[in-house]
mmCIF file of C-alpha atoms and ligand atoms in Angstrom:
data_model
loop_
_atom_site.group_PDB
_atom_site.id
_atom_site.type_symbol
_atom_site.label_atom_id
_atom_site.label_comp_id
_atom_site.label_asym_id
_atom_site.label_seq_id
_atom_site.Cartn_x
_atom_site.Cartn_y
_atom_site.Cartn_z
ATOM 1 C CA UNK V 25 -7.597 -3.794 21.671
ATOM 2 C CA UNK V 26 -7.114 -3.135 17.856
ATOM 3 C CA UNK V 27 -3.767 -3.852 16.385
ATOM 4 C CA UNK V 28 -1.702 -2.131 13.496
ATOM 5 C CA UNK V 29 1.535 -3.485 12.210
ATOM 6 C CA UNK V 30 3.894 -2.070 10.075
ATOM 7 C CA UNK V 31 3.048 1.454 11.598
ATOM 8 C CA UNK V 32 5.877 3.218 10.784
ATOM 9 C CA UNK V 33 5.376 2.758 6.994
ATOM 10 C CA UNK V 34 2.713 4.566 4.316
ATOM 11 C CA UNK V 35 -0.768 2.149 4.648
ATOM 12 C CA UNK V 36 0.006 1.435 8.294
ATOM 13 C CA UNK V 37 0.674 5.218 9.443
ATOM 14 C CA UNK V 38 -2.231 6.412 7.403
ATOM 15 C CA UNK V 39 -4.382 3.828 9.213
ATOM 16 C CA UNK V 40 -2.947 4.658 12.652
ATOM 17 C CA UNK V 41 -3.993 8.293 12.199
ATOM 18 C CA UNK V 42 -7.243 7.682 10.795
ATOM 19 C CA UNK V 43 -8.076 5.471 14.480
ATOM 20 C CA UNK V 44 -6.716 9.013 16.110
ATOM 21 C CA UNK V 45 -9.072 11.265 13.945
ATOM 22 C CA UNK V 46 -11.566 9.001 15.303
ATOM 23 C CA UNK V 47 -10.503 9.483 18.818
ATOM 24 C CA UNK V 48 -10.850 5.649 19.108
ATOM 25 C CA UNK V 49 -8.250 3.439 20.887
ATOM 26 C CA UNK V 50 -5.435 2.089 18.524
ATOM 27 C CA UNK V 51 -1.972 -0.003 19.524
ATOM 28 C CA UNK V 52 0.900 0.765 16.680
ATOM 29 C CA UNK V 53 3.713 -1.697 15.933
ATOM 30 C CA UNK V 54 6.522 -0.769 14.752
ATOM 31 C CA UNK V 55 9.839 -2.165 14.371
ATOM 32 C CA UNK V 56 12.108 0.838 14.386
ATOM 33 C CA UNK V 57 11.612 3.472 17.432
ATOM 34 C CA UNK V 58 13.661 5.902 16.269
ATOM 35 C CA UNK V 59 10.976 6.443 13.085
ATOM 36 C CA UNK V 60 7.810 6.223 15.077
ATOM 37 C CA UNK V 61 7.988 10.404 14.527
ATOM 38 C CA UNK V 62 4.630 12.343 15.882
ATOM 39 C CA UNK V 63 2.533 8.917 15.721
ATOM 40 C CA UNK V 64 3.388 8.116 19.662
ATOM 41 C CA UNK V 65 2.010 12.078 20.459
ATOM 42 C CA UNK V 66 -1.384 11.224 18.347
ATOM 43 C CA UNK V 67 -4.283 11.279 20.945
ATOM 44 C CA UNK V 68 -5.263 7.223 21.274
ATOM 45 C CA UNK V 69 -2.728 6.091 19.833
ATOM 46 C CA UNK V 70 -0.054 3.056 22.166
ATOM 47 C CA UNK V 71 3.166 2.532 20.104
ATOM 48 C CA UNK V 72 4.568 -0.687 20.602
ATOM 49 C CA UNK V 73 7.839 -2.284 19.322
ATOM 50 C CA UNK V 74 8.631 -5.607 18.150
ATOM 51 C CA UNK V 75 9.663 -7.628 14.996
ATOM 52 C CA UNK V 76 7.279 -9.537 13.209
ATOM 53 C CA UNK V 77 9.987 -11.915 12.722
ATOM 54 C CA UNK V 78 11.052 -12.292 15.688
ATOM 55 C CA UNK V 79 7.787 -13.997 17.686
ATOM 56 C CA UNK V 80 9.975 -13.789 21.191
ATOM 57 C CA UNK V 81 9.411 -9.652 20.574
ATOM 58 C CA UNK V 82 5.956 -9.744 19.908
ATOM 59 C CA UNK V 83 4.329 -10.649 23.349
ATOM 60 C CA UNK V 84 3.719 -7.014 24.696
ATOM 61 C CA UNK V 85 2.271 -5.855 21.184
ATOM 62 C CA UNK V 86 -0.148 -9.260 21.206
ATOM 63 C CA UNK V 87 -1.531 -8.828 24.211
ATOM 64 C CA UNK V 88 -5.000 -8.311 24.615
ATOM 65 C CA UNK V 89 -5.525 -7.829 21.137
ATOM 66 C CA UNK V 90 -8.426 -8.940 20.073
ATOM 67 C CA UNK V 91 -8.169 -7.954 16.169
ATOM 68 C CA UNK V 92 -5.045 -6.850 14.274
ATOM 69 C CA UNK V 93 -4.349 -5.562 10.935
ATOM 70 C CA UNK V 94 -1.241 -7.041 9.900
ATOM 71 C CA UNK V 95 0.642 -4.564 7.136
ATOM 72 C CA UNK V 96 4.260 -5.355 6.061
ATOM 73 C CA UNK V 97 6.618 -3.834 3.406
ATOM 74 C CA UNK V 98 6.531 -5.966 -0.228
ATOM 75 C CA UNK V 99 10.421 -6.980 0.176
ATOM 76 C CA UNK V 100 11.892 -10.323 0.361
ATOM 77 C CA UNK V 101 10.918 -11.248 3.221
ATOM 78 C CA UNK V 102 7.402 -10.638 3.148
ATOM 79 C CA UNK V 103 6.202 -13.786 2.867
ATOM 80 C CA UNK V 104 8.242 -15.438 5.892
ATOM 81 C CA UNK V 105 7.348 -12.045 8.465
ATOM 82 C CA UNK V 106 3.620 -12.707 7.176
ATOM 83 C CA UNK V 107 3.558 -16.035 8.148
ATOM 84 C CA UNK V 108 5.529 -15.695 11.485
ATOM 85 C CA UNK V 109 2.997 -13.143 12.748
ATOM 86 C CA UNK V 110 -0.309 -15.261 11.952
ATOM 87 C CA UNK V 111 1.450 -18.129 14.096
ATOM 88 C CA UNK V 112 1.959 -15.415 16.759
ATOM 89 C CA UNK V 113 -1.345 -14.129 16.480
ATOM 90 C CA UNK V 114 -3.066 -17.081 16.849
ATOM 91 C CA UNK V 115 -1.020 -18.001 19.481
ATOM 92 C CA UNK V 116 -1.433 -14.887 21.585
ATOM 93 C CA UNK V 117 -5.366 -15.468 20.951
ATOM 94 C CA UNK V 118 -6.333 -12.849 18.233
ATOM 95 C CA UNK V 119 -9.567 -13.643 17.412
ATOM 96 C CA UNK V 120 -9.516 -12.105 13.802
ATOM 97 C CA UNK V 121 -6.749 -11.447 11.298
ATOM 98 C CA UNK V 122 -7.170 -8.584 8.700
ATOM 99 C CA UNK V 123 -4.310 -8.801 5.961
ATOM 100 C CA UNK V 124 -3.662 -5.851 3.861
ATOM 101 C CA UNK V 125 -2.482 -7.493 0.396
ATOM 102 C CA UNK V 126 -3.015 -5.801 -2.728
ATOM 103 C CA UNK V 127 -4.832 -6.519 -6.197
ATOM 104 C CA UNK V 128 -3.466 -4.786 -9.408
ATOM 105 C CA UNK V 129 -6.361 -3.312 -10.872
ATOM 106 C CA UNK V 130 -5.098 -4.583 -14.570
ATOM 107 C CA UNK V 131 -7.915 -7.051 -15.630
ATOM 108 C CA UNK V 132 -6.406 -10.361 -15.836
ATOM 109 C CA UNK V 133 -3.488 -9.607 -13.832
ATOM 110 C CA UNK V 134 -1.665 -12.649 -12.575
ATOM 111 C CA UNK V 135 -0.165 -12.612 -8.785
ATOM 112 C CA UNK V 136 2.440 -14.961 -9.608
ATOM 113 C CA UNK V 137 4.254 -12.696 -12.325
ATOM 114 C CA UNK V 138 5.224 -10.292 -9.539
ATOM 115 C CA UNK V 139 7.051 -11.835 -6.359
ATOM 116 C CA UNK V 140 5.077 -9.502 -3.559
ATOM 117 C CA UNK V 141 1.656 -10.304 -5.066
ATOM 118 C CA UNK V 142 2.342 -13.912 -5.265
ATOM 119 C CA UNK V 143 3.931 -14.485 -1.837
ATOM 120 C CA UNK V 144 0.784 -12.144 -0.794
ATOM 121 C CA UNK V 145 -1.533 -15.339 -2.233
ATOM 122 C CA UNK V 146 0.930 -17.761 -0.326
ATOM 123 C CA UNK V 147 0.368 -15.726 2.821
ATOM 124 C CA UNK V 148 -3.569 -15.701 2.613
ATOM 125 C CA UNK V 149 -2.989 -19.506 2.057
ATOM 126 C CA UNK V 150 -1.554 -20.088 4.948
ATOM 127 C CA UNK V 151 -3.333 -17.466 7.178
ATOM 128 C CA UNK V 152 -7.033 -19.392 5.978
ATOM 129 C CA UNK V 153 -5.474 -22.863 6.385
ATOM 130 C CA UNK V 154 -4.503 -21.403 10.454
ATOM 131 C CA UNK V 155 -8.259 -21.165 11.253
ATOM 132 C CA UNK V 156 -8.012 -18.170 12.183
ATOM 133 C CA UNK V 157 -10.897 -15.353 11.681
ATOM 134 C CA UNK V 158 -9.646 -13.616 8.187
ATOM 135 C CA UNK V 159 -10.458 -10.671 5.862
ATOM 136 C CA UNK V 160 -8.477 -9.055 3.258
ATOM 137 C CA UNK V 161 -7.988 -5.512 1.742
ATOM 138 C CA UNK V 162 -6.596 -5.871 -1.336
ATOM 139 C CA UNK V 163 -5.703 -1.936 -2.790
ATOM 140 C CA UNK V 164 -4.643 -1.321 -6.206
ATOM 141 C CA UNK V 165 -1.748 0.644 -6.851
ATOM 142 C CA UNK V 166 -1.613 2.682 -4.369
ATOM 143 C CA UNK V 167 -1.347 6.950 -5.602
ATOM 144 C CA UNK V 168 1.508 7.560 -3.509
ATOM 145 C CA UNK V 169 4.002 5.213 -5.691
ATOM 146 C CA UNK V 170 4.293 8.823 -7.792
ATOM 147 C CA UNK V 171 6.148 10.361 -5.622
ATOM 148 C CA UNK V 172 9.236 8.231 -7.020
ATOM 149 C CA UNK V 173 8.955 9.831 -9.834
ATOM 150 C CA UNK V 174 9.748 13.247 -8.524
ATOM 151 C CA UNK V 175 13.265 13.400 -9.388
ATOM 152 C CA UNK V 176 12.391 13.134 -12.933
ATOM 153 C CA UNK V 177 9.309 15.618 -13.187
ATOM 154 C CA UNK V 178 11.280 18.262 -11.502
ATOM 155 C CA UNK V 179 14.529 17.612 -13.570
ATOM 156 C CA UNK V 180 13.278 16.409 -17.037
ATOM 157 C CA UNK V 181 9.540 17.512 -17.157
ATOM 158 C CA UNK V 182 8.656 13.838 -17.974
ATOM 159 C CA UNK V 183 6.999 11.074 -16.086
ATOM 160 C CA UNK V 184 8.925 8.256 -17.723
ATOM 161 C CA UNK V 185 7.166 4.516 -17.282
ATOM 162 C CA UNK V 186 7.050 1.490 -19.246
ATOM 163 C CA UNK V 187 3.839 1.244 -19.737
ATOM 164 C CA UNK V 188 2.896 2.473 -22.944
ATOM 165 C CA UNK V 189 -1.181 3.113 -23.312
ATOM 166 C CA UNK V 190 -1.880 0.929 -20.688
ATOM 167 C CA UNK V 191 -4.247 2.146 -18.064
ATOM 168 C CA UNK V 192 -3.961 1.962 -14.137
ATOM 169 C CA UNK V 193 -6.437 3.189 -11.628
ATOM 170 C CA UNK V 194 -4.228 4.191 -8.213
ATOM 171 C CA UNK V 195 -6.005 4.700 -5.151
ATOM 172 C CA UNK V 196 -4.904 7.264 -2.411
ATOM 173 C CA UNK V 197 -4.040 6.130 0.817
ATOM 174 C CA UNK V 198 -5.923 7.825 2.786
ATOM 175 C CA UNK V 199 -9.287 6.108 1.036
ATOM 176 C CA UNK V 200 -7.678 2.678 2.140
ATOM 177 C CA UNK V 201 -7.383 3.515 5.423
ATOM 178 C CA UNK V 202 -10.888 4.994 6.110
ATOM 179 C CA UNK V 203 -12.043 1.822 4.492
ATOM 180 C CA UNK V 204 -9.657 -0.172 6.957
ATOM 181 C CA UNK V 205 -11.315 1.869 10.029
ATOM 182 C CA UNK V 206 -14.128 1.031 9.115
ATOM 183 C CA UNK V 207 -13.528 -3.175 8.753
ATOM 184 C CA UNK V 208 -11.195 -3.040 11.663
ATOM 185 C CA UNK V 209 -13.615 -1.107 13.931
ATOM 186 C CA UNK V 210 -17.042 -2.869 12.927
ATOM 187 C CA UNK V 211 -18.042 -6.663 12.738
ATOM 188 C CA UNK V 212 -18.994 -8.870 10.511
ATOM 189 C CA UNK V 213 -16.387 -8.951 8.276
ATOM 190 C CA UNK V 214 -14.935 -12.472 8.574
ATOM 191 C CA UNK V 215 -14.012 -14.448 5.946
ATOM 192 C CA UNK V 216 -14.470 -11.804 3.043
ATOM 193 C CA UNK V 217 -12.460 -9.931 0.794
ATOM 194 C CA UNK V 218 -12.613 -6.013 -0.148
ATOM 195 C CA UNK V 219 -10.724 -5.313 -3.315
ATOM 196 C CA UNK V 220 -10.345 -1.494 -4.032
ATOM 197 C CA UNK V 221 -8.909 1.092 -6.588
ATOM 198 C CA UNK V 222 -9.171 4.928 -7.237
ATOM 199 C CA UNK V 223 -12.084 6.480 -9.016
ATOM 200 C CA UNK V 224 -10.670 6.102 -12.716
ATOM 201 C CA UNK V 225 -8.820 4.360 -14.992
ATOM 202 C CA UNK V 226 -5.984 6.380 -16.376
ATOM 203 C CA UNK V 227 -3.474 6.309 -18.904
ATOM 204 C CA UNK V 228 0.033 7.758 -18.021
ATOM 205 C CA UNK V 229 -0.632 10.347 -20.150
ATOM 206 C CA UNK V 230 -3.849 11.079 -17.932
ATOM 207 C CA UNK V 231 -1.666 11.024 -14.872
ATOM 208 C CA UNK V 232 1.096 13.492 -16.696
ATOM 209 C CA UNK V 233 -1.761 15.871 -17.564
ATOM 210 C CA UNK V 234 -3.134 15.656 -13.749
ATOM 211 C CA UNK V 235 0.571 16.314 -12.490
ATOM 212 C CA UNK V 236 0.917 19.107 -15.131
ATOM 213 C CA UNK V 237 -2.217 20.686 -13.657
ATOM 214 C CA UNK V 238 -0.989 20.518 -10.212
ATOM 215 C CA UNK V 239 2.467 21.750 -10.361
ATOM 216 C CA UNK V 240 1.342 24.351 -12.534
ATOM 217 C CA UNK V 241 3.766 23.369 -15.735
ATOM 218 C CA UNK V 242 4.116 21.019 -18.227
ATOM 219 C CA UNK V 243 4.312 16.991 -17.275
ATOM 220 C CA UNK V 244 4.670 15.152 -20.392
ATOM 221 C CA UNK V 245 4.541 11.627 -20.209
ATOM 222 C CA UNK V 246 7.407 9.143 -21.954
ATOM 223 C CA UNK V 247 6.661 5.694 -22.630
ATOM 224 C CA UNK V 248 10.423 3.699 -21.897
ATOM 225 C CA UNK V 249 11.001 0.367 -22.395
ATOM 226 C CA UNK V 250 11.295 -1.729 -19.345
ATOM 227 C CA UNK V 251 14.802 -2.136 -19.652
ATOM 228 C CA UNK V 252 15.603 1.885 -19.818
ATOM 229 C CA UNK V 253 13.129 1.891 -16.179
ATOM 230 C CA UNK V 254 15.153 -0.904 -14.731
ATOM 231 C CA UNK V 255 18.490 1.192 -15.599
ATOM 232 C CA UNK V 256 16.230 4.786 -14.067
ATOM 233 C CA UNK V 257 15.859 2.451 -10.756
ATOM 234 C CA UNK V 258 19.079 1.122 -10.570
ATOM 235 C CA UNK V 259 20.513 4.945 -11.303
ATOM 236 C CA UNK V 260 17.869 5.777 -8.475
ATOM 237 C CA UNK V 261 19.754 3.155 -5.837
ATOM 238 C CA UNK V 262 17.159 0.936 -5.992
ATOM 239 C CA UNK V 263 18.803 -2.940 -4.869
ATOM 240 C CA UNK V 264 18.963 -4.897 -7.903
ATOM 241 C CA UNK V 265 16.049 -7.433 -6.910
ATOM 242 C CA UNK V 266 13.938 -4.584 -6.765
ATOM 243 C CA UNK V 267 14.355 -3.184 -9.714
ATOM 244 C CA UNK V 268 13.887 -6.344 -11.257
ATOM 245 C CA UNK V 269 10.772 -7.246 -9.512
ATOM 246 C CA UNK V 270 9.273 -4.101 -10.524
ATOM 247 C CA UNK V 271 10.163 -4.706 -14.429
ATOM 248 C CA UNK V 272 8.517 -8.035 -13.982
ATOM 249 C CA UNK V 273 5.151 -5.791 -12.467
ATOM 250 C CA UNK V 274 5.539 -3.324 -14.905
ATOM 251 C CA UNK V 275 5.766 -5.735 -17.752
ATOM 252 C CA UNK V 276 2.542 -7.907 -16.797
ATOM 253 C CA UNK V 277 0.670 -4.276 -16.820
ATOM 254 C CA UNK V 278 1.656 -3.374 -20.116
ATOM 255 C CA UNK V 279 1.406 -6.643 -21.095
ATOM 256 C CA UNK V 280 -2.841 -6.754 -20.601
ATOM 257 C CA UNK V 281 -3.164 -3.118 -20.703
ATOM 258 C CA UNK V 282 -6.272 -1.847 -19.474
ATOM 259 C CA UNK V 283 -7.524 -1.555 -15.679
ATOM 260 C CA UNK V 284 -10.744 -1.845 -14.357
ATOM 261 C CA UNK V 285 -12.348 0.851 -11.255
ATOM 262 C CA UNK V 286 -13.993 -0.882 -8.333
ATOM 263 C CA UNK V 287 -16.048 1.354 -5.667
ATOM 264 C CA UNK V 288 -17.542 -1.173 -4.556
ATOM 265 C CA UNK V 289 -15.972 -0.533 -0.973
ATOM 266 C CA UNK V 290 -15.585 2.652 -0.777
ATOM 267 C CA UNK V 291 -19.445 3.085 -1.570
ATOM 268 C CA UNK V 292 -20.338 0.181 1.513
ATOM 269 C CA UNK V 293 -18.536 2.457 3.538
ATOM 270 C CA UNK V 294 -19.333 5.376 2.630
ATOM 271 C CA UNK V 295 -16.067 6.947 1.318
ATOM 272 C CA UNK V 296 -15.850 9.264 -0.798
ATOM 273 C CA UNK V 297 -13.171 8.003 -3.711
ATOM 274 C CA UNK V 298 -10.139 10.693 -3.983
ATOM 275 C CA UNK V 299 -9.415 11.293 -7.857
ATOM 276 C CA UNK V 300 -5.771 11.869 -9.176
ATOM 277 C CA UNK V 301 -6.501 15.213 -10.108
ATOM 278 C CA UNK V 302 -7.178 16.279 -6.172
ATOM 279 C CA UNK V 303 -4.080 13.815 -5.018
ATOM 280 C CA UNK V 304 -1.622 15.568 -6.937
ATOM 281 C CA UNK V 305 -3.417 18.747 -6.089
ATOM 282 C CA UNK V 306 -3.082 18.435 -2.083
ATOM 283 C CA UNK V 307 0.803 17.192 -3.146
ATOM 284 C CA UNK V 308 1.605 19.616 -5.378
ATOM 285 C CA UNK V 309 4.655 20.900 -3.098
ATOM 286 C CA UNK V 310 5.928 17.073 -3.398
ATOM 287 C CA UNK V 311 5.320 16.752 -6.894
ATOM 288 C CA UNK V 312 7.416 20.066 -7.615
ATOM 289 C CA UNK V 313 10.531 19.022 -5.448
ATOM 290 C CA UNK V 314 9.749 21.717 -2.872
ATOM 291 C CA UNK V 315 8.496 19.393 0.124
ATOM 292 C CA UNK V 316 9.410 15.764 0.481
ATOM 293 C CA UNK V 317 7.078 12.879 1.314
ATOM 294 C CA UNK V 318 7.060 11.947 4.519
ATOM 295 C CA UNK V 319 4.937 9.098 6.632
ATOM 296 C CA UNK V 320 5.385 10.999 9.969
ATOM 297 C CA UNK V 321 4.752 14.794 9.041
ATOM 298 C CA UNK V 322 4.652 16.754 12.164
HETATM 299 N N1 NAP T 18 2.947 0.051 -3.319
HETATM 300 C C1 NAP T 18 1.730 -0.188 -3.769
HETATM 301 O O1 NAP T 18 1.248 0.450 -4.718
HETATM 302 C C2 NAP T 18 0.896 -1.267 -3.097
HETATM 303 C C3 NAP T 18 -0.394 -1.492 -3.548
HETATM 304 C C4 NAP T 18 -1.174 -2.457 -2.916
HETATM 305 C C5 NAP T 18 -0.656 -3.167 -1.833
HETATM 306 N N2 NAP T 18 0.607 -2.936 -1.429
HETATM 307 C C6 NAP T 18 1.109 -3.676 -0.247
HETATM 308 O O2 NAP T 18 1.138 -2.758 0.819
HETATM 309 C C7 NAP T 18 2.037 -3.237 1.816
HETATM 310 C C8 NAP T 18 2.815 -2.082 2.358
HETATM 311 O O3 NAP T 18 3.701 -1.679 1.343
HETATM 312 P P1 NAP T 18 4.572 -0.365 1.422
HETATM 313 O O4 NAP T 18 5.591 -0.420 0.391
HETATM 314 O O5 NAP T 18 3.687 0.806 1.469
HETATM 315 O O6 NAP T 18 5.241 -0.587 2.823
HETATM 316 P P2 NAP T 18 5.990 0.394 3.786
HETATM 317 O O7 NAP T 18 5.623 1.804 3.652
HETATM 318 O O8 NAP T 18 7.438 0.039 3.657
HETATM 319 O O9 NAP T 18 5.449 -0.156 5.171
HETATM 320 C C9 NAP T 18 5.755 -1.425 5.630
HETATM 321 C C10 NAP T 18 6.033 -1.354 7.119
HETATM 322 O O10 NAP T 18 6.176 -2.699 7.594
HETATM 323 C C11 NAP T 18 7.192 -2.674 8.570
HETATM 324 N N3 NAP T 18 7.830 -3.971 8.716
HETATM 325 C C12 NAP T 18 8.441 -4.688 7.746
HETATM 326 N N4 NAP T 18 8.965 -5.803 8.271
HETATM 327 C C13 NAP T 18 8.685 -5.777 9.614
HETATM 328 C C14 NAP T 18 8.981 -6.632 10.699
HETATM 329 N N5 NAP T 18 9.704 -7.747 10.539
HETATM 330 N N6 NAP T 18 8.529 -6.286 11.911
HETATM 331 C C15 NAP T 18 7.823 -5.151 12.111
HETATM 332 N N7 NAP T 18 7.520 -4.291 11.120
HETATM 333 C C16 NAP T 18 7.958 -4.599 9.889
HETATM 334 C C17 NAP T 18 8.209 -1.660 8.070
HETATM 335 O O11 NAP T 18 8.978 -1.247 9.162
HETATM 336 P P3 NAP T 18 10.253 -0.279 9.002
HETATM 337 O O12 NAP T 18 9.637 1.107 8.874
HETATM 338 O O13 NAP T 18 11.024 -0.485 10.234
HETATM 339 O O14 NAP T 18 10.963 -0.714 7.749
HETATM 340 C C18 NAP T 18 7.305 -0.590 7.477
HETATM 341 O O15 NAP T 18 7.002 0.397 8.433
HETATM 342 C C19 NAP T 18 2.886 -4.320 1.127
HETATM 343 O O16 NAP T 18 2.542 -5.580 1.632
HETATM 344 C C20 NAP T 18 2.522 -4.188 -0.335
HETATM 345 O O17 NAP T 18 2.582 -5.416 -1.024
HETATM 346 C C21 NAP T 18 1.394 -1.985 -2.016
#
């Protein structure tokens, strides 16, 4: 049996459907039952509950599972639910441990200026050190992060970011998870690491123009400092530590400036890379404020 954690959220849904497309056997984890949504009706598809933090919880999700693909949010406790759930794999006798961590696709980015990427290199640390069977995805900024800027497209007409020229190259979801189908459901991919990102490397005022396209009026794109985004995410209700976390991101980025594209797994498994342009396209009712984003859409 194939396992996905954090089921209920964006990577680890997308993953879970992509196993039901398939038709092939998949066992979801997820830690809140009243979200799981139309994910327990998908054909294939055994929802499970437990707590990766909670190892006592784990022990009907665990077993039997041969490989699992362990997905958790990028909050504070990310590094100490990581860690729990390699002891409890190994434990439970998983006999290979895929990690989804991420890789900012800003050449020269550090991991330790931005708390989730550096407890995600603590994490792989301590999941190589277990001895247990490993590979990593490591997706860039994922394309769906846009959708937090909805309030201000639809109110303002501007996509507002600290970022100045500096260049990113997000990657939709849905690519990461065929490329996840594709590691979790084939062997031969211990002990290696795929880094991804989206087809191009784009300014803001790339991804404005894109948006503009796709909600058919102008998106103009306004380059804030990183103190007028933290203020725009505290407004928002982010918790403070978030907001600060993502200054700290968003400052690295604009602090190196220019992003690099890598294909290189999307082409060894043969998927085809989804541009910007087409992403906002398909989510054009999101971007204008008509439809919201959902994980679970029915
Ligand atoms: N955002 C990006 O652009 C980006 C890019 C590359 C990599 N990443 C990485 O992608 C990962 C997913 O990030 P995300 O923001 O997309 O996450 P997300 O949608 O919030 O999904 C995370 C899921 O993990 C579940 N989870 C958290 N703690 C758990 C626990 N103790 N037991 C069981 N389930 C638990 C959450 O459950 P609930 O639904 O119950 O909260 C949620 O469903 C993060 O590790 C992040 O660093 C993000």
């Amino acid at each position: 049996m194939i396992l996905v954690t954090g089921a209920n959220g964006r990577p680890g849904s997308a993953v879970v459907r992509e196993f039901a497309r398939h038709g092939h056997p998949v066992r979801a984890l997820v830690r809140d039952p009243a979200k799981v949504g139309d994910l327990a009706n998908l054909p294939g598809v055994e929802v499970v509950h437990g707590d990766m933090l909670r190892p006592e919880t784990l022990q009907p999700a665990l077993a039997g599972v041969r490989r699992a693909l362990m997905i958790s949010g990028a909050g504070p406790q990310l590094l100490e639910t990581q860690c729990t759930f390699v002891d409890a794999a190994h434990r439970a006798g998983v006999e290979h441990l895929v990690k989804f961590s991420g890789k900012d696709s800003i050449e020269g980015f550090d991991p330790e200026r931005f708390r989730s990427t550096r407890s995600h290199e603590q994490i792989l640390r301590y999941l190589v050190a277990s001895g247990l069977p490993w590979t990593v995805l490591r997706p860039s900024q994922f394309m769906e992060v846009y959708f937090e800027e909805v309030p201000d497209l639809v109110g303002t007409g501007e996509l507002r970011l600290p970022l100045g020229d500096t260049t990113l190259a997000p990657i939709a979801i849905e690519d990461i998870a065929k490329i996840a189908y594709a590691v979790l459901t084939t062997d031969g991919h211990e002990y290696t690491t795929y880094s991804m990102t989206g087809p191009e490397s784009l300014t803001m005022a790339d991804v404005a123009d894109r948006l503009s396209d796709a909600v058919g009026r102008p998106i103009r794109y306004r380059s804030v400092t990183s103190a007028e985004k933290q203020q725009d995410w505290l407004k928002a209700g982010y918790p403070p530590p978030r907001a600060a976390a993502f200054a700290q991101l968003f400052e690295e980025r604009s602090r190196l400036g220019h992003s690099t594209v890598d294909l290189g797994a999307h082409r060894q498994f043969g998927v085809e890379p989804t541009p910007f342009l087409e992403f906002a396209r398909r989510n054009a009712a999101i971007f204008r404020g008509e439809s919201t984003y959902s994980v679970t859409p029915v």
